[in-house]
PDB file as gemmi writes it, atoms N, CA and C in Angstrom:
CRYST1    1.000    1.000    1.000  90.00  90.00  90.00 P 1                      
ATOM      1  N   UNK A   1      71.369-233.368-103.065  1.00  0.00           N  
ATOM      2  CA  UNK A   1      70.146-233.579-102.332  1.00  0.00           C  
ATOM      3  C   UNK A   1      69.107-232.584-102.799  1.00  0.00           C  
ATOM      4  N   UNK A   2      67.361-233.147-103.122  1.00  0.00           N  
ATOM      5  CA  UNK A   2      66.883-232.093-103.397  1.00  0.00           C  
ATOM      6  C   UNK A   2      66.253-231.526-102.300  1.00  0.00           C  
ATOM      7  N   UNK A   3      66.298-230.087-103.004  1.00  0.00           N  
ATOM      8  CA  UNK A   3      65.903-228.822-102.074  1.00  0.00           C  
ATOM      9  C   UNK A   3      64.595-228.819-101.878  1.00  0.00           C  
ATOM     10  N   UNK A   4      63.694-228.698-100.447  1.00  0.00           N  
ATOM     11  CA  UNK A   4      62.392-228.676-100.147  1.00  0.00           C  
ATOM     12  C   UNK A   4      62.617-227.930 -99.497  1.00  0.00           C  
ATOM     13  N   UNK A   5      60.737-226.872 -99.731  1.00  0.00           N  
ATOM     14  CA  UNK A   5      60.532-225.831 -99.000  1.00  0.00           C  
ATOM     15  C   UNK A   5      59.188-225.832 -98.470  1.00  0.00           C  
ATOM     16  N   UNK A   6      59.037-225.415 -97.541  1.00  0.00           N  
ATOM     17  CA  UNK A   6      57.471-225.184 -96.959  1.00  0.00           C  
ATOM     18  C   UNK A   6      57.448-223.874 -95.810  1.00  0.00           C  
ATOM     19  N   UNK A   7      56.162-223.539 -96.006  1.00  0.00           N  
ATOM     20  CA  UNK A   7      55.890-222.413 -94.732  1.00  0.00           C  
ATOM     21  C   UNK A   7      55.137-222.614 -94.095  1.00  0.00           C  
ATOM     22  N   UNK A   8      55.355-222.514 -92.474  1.00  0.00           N  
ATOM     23  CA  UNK A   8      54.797-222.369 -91.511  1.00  0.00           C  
ATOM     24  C   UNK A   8      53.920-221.736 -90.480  1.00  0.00           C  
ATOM     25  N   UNK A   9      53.132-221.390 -90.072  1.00  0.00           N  
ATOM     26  CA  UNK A   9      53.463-220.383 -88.444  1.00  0.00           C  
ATOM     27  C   UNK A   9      53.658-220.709 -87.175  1.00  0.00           C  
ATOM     28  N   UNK A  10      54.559-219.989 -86.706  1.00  0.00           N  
ATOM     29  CA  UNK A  10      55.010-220.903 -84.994  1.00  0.00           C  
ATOM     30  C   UNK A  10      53.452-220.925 -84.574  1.00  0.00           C  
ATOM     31  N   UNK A  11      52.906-221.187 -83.784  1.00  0.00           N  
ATOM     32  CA  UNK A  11      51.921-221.216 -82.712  1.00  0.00           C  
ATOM     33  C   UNK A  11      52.210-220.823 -81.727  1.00  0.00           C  
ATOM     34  N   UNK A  12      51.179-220.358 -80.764  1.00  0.00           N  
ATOM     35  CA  UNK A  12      51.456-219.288 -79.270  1.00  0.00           C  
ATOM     36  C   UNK A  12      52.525-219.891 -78.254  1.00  0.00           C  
ATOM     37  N   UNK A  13      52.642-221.696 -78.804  1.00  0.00           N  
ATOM     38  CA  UNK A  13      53.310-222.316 -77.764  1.00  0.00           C  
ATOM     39  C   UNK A  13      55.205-222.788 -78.585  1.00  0.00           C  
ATOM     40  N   UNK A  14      54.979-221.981 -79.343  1.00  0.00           N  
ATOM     41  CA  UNK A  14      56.378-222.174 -80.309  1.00  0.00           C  
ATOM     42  C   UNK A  14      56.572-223.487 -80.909  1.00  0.00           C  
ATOM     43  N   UNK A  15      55.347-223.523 -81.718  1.00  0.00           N  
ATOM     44  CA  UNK A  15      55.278-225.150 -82.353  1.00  0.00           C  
ATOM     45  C   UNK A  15      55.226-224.997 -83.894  1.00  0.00           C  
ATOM     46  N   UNK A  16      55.638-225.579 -84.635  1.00  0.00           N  
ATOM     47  CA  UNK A  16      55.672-225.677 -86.098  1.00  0.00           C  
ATOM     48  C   UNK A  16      55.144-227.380 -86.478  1.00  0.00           C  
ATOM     49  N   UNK A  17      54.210-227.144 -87.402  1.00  0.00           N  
ATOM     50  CA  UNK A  17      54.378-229.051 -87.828  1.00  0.00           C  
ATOM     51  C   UNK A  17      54.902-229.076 -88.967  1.00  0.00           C  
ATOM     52  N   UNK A  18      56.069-230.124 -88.688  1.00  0.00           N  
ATOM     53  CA  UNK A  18      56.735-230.313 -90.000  1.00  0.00           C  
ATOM     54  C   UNK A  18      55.656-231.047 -91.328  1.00  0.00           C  
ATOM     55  N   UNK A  19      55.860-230.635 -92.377  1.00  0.00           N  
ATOM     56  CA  UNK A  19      54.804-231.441 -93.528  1.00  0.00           C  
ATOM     57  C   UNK A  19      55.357-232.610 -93.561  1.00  0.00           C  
ATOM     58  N   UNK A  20      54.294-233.658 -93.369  1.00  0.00           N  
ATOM     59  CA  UNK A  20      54.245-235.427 -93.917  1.00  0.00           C  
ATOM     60  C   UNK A  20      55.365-236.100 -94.799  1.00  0.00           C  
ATOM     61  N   UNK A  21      55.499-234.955 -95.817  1.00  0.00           N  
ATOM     62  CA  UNK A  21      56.512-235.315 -96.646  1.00  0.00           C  
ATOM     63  C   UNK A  21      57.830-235.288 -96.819  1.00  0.00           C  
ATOM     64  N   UNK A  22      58.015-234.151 -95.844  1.00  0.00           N  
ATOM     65  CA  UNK A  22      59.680-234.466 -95.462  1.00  0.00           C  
ATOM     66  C   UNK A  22      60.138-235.103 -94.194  1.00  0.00           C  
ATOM     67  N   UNK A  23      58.905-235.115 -93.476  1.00  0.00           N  
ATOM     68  CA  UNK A  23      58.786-236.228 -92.550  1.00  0.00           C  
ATOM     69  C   UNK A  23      58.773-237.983 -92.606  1.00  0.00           C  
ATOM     70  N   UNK A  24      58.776-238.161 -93.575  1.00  0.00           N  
ATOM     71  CA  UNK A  24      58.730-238.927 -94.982  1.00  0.00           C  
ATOM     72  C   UNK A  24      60.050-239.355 -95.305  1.00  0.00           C  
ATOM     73  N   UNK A  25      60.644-238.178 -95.658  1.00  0.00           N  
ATOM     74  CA  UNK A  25      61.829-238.230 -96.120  1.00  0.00           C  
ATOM     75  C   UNK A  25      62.914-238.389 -95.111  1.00  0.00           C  
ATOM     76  N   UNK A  26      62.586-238.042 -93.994  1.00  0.00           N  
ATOM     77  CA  UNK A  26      63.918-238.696 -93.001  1.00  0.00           C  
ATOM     78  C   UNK A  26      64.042-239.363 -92.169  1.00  0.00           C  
ATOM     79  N   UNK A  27      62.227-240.093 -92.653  1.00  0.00           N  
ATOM     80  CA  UNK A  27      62.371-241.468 -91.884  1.00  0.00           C  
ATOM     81  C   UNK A  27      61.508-241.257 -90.810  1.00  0.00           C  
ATOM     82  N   UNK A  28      61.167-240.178 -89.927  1.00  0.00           N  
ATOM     83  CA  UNK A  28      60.590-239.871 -88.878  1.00  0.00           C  
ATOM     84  C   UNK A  28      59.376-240.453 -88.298  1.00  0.00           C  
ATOM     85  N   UNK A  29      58.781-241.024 -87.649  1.00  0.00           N  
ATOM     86  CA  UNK A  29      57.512-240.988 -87.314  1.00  0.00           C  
ATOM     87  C   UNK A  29      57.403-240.402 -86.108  1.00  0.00           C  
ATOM     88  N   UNK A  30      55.727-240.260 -85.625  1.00  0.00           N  
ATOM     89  CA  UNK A  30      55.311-240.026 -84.844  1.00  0.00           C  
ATOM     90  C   UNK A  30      55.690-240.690 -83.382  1.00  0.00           C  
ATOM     91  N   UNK A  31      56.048-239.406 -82.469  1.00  0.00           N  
ATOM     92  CA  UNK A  31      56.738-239.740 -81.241  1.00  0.00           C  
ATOM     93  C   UNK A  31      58.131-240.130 -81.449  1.00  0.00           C  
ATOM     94  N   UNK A  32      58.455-240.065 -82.170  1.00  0.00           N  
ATOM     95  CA  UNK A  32      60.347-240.133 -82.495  1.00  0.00           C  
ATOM     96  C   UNK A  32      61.153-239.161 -82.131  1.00  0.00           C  
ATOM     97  N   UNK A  33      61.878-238.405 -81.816  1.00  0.00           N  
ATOM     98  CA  UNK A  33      62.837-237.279 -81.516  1.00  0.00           C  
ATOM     99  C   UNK A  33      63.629-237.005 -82.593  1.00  0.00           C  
ATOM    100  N   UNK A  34      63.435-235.592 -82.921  1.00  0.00           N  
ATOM    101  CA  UNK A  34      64.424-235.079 -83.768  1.00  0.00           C  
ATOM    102  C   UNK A  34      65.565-234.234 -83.525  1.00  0.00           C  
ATOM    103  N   UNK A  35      66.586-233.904 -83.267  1.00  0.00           N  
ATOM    104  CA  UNK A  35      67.820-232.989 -82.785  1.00  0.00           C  
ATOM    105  C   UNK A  35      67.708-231.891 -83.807  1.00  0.00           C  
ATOM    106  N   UNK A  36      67.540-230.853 -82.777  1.00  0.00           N  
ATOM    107  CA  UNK A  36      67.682-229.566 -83.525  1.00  0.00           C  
ATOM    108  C   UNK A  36      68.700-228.605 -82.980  1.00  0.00           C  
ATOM    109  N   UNK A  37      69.320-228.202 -83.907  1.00  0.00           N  
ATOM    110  CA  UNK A  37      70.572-227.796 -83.794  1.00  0.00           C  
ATOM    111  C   UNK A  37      70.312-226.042 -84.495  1.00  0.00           C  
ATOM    112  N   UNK A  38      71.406-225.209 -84.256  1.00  0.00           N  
ATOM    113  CA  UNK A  38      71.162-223.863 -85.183  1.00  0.00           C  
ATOM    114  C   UNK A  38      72.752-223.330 -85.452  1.00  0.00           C  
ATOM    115  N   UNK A  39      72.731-223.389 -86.693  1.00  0.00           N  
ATOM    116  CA  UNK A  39      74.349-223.089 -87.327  1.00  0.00           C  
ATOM    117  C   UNK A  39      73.912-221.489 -87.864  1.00  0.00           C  
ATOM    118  N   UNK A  40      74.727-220.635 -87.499  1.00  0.00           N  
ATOM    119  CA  UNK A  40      74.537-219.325 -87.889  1.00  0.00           C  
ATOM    120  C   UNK A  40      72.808-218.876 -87.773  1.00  0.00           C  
ATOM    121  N   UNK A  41      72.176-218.477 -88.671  1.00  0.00           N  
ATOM    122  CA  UNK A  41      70.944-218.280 -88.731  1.00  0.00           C  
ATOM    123  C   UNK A  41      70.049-219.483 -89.235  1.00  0.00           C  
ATOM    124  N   UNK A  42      70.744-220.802 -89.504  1.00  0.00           N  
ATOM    125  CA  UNK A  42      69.793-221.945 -90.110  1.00  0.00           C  
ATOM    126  C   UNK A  42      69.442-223.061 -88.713  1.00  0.00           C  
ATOM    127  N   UNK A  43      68.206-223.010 -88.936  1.00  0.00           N  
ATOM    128  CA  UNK A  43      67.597-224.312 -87.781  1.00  0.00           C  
ATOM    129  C   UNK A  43      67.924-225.571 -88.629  1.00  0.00           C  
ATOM    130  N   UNK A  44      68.328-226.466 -88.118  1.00  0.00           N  
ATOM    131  CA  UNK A  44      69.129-227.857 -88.825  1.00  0.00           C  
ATOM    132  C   UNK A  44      68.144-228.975 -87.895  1.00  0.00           C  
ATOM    133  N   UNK A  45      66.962-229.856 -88.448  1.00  0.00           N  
ATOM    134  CA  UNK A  45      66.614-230.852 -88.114  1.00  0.00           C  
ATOM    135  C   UNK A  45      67.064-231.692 -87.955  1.00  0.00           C  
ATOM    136  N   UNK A  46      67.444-232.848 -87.536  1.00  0.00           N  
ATOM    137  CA  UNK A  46      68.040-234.398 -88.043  1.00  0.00           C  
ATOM    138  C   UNK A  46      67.405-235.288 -87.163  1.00  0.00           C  
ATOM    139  N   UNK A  47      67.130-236.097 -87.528  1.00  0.00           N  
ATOM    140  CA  UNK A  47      66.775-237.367 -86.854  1.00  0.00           C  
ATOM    141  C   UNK A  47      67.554-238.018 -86.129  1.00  0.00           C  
ATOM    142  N   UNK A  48      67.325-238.484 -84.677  1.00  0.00           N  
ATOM    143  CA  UNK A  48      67.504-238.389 -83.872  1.00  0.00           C  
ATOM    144  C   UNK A  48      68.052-240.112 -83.771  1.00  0.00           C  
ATOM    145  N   UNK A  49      69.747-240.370 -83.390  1.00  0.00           N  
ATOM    146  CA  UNK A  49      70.387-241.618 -82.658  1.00  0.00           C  
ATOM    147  C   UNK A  49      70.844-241.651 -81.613  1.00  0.00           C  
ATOM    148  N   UNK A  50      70.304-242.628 -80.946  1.00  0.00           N  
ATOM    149  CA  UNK A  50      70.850-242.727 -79.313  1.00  0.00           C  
ATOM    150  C   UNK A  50      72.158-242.800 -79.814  1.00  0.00           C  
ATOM    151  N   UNK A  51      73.280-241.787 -79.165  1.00  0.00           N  
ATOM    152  CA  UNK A  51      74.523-242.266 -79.201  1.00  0.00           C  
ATOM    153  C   UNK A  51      75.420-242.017 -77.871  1.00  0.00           C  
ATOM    154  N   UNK A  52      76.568-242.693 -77.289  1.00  0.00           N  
ATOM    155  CA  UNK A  52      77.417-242.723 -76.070  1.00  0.00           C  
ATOM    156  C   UNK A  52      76.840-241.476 -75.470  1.00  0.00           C  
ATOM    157  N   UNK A  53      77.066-241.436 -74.142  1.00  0.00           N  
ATOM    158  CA  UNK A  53      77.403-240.429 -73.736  1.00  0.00           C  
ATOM    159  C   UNK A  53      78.647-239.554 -73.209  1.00  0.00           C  
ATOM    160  N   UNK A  54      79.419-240.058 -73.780  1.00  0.00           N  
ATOM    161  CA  UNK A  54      80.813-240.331 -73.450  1.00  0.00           C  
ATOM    162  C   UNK A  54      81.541-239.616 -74.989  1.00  0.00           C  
ATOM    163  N   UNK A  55      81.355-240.628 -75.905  1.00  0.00           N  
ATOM    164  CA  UNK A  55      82.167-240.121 -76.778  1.00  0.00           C  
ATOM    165  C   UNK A  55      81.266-240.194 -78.091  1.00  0.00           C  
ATOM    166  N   UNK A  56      79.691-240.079 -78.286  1.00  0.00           N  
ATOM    167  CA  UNK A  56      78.616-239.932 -79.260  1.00  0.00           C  
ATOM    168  C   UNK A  56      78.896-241.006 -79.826  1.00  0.00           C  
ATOM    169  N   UNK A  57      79.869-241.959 -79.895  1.00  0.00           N  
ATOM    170  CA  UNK A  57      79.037-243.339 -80.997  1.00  0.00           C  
ATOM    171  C   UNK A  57      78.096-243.947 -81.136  1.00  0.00           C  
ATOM    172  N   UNK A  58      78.022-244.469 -81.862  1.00  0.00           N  
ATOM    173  CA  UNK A  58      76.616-245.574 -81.762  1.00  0.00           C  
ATOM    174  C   UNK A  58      76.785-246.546 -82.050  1.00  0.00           C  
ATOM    175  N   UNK A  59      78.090-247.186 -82.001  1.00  0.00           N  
ATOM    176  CA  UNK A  59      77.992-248.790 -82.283  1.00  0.00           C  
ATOM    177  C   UNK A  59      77.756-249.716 -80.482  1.00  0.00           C  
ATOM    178  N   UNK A  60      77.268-250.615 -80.334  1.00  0.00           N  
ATOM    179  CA  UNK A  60      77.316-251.359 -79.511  1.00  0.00           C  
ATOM    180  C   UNK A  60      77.088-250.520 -77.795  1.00  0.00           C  
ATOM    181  N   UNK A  61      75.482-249.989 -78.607  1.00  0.00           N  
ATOM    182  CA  UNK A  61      75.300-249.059 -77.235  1.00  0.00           C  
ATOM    183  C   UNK A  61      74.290-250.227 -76.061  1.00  0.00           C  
ATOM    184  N   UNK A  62      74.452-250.065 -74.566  1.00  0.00           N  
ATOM    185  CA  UNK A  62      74.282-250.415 -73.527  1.00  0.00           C  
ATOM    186  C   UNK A  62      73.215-249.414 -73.154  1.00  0.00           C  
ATOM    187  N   UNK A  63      71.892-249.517 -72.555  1.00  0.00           N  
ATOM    188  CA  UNK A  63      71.506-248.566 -71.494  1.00  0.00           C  
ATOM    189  C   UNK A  63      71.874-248.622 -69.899  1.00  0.00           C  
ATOM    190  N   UNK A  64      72.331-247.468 -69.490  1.00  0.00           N  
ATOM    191  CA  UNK A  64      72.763-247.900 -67.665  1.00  0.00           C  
ATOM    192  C   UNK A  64      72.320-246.311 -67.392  1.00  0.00           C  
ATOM    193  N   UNK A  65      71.267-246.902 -66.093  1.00  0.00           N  
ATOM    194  CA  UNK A  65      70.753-245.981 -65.801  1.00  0.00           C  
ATOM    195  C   UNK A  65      70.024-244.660 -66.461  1.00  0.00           C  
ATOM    196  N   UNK A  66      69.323-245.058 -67.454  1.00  0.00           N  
ATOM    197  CA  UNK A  66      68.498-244.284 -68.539  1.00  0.00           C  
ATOM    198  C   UNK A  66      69.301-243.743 -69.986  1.00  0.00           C  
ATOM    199  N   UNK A  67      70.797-243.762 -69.582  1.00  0.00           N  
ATOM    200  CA  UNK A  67      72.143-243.145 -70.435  1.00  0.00           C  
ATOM    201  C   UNK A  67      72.460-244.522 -71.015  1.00  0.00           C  
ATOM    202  N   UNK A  68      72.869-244.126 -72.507  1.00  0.00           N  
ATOM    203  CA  UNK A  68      73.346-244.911 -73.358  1.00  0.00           C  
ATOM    204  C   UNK A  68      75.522-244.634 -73.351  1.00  0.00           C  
ATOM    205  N   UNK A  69      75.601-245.558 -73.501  1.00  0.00           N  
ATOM    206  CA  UNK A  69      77.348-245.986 -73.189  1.00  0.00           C  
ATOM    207  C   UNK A  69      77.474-247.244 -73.938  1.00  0.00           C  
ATOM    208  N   UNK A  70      78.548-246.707 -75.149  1.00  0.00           N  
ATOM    209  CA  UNK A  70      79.153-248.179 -75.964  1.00  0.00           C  
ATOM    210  C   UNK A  70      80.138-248.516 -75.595  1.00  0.00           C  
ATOM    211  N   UNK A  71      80.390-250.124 -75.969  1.00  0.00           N  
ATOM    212  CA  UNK A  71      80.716-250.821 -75.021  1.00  0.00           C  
ATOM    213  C   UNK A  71      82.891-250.362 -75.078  1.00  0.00           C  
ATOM    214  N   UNK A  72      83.510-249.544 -75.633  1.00  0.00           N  
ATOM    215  CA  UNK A  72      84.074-248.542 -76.049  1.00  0.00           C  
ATOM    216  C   UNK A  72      84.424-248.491 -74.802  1.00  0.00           C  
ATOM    217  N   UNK A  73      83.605-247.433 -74.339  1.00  0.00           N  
ATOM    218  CA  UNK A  73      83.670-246.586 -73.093  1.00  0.00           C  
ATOM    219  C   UNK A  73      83.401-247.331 -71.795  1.00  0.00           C  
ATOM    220  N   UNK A  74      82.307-248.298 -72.222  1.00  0.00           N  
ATOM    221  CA  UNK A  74      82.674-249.088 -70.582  1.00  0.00           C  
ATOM    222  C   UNK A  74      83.534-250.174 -70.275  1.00  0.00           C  
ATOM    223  N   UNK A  75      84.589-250.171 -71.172  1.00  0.00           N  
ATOM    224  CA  UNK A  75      85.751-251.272 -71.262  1.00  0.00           C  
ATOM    225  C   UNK A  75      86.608-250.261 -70.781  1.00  0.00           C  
ATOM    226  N   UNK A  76      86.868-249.118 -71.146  1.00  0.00           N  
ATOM    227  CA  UNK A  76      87.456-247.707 -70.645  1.00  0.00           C  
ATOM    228  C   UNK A  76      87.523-247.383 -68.747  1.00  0.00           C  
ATOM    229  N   UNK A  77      86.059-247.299 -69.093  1.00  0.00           N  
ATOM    230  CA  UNK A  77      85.750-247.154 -67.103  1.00  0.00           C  
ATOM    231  C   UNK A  77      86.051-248.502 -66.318  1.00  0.00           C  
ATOM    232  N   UNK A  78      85.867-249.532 -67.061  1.00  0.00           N  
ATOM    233  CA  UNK A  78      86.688-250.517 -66.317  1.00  0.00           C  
ATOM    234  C   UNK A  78      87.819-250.738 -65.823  1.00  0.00           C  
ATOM    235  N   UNK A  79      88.734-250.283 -67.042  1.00  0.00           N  
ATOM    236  CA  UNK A  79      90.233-250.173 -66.231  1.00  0.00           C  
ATOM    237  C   UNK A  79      90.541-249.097 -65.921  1.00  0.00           C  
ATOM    238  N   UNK A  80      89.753-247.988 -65.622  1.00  0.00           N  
ATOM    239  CA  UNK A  80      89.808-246.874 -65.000  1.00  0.00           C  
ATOM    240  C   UNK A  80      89.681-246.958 -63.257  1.00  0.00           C  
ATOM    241  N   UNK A  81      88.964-248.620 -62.909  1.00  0.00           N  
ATOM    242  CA  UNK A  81      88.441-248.483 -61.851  1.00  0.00           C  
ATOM    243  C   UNK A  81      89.919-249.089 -60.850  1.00  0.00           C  
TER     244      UNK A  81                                                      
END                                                                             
């Protein structure tokens, strides 16, 4: 994968804008959610999939009650009941 770099400054309200172009690159647009994560000292972006809330997949997700649940897990809570 190639390596991109850019510099920033936070702003007073702890904001950075990511540049167009690697915004670009992972697909992102405007008003989309990105997951940010921090492994040791690295901030890790990724673009953002609704997945279970249960067990994070994302195949054959349901919304119930604002929460996403594939259908996995609510075949699960069914015979749980």
């Amino acid at each position: 994968m190639e390596s991109k770099s850019a510099f920033r400054k936070i702003d007073e309200l702890g904001r950075i804008v990511i540049p167009i172009d690697i915004r670009k690159k992972l697909g992102v647009n405007n008003g989309e959610s990105l997951e940010i994560s921090l492994q040791n000292d690295t901030v890790i972006l990724k673009k953002h999939h609704e997945s279970c809330i249960f067990c994070f997949g994302n195949d054959d997700l349901v919304s119930f009650e604002g929460k996403m649940v594939c259908s996995k897990c609510i075949d699960k809570l069914k015979q749980a009941e």
